[in-house]
CSV table of C-alpha atoms in Angstrom, one decimal:
chain,number,residue,atom,x,y,z
J,1,MET,CA,-47.5,32.1,27.2
J,2,LYS,CA,-47.8,35.2,24.9
J,3,MET,CA,-49.2,38.3,26.4
J,4,PHE,CA,-49.5,40.4,23.3
J,5,SER,CA,-50.4,39.7,19.7
J,6,ILE,CA,-47.7,39.6,17.0
J,7,GLU,CA,-49.3,42.7,15.4
J,8,TYR,CA,-49.2,44.6,18.7
J,9,GLU,CA,-45.6,43.7,19.3
J,10,GLN,CA,-44.6,44.7,15.8
J,11,GLU,CA,-46.4,48.1,16.2
J,12,LEU,CA,-44.5,48.6,19.5
J,13,LEU,CA,-41.2,47.8,17.8
J,14,LYS,CA,-42.0,50.2,15.0
J,15,GLN,CA,-42.8,53.0,17.4
J,16,HIS,CA,-39.6,52.3,19.4
J,17,GLN,CA,-37.5,52.4,16.2
J,18,GLU,CA,-39.1,55.7,15.1
J,19,THR,CA,-38.6,57.2,18.6
J,20,TYR,CA,-34.9,56.1,18.6
J,21,GLN,CA,-34.4,57.5,15.1
J,22,ARG,CA,-35.9,60.9,16.1
J,23,MET,CA,-33.6,61.0,19.2
J,24,ILE,CA,-30.6,60.4,16.9
J,25,GLU,CA,-31.7,63.2,14.6
J,26,LEU,CA,-32.2,65.6,17.6
J,27,VAL,CA,-28.7,64.8,19.0
J,28,GLU,CA,-27.2,65.4,15.6
J,29,GLN,CA,-29.1,68.7,15.2
J,30,GLN,CA,-27.9,69.8,18.7
J,31,ALA,CA,-24.3,69.0,17.8
J,32,GLN,CA,-24.5,71.3,14.8
J,33,LYS,CA,-25.9,74.3,16.7
J,34,PRO,CA,-23.5,77.0,17.9
J,35,PRO,CA,-23.7,78.1,21.5
J,36,PHE,CA,-25.2,81.5,20.5
J,37,ILE,CA,-27.5,82.0,17.5
J,38,GLN,CA,-27.9,85.4,15.8
J,39,GLN,CA,-31.6,86.4,15.6
J,40,LYS,CA,-31.7,86.5,11.9
J,41,ASN,CA,-30.3,82.9,11.7
J,42,VAL,CA,-32.7,81.3,14.2
J,43,SER,CA,-35.1,79.9,11.5
J,44,LYS,CA,-32.1,78.1,10.0
J,45,TYR,CA,-31.8,75.9,13.2
J,46,TYR,CA,-35.5,76.0,14.3
J,47,ASP,CA,-38.1,75.3,11.7
J,48,GLY,CA,-41.0,77.8,11.8
J,49,VAL,CA,-39.5,80.2,14.2
J,50,SER,CA,-39.5,83.7,12.7
J,51,ILE,CA,-38.3,87.0,14.2
J,52,GLY,CA,-41.9,87.7,15.0
J,53,THR,CA,-42.2,84.5,16.9
J,54,LEU,CA,-39.0,85.3,18.8
J,55,LEU,CA,-40.4,88.7,19.8
J,56,LYS,CA,-43.5,86.9,21.2
J,57,TYR,CA,-41.1,84.6,23.1
J,58,GLU,CA,-39.3,87.6,24.5
J,59,LYS,CA,-42.5,89.0,25.8
J,60,ASN,CA,-43.0,85.6,27.6
J,61,GLY,CA,-39.5,85.6,29.1
J,62,LEU,CA,-36.9,84.5,26.6
J,63,LYS,CA,-33.7,86.5,27.2
J,64,ARG,CA,-31.9,88.2,24.3
J,65,TYR,CA,-28.2,89.1,24.2
J,66,GLU,CA,-27.2,92.3,22.5
J,67,PRO,CA,-23.7,93.8,22.0
J,68,ILE,CA,-23.1,97.0,24.0
J,69,GLU,CA,-22.6,99.1,20.9
J,70,GLY,CA,-25.8,97.9,19.3
J,71,GLY,CA,-25.9,95.7,16.3
J,72,ASN,CA,-26.9,92.0,16.2
J,73,VAL,CA,-29.3,90.3,18.6
J,74,PHE,CA,-28.3,86.8,19.8
J,75,TYR,CA,-30.0,84.0,21.8
J,76,TYR,CA,-28.2,81.4,23.9
J,77,THR,CA,-29.0,78.1,22.2
J,78,LYS,CA,-29.6,76.2,25.4
J,79,GLU,CA,-32.0,78.9,26.7
J,80,LEU,CA,-33.9,78.9,23.5
J,81,ASP,CA,-34.2,75.0,23.6
J,82,ARG,CA,-35.4,75.1,27.2
J,83,PHE,CA,-37.9,77.9,26.5
J,84,MET,CA,-39.4,76.2,23.5
J,85,LEU,CA,-39.6,72.9,25.4
J,86,LYS,CA,-41.2,74.5,28.4
J,87,ASN,CA,-43.7,76.5,26.3
J,88,GLN,CA,-44.8,73.7,23.9
J,89,ARG,CA,-48.6,73.5,23.3
């Protein structure tokens, strides 16, 4: 006894394959990210995230890491990932 139509099963399979492919892409991207990312390089790893966006994120709680002597601003990659996931719209 069939519960679903062939078309529905094919659509489910297609969605499953697309989800699986996206997961593979995300794992590969994560493997390429360094543990800390310099502020000016964030957009290289995160599409659409500009310095202005990062400043908004900081106002909403994202932590930045700065050297004692001044200079470059860094973000911990895992914190940035968690923050972006938590604050998705």
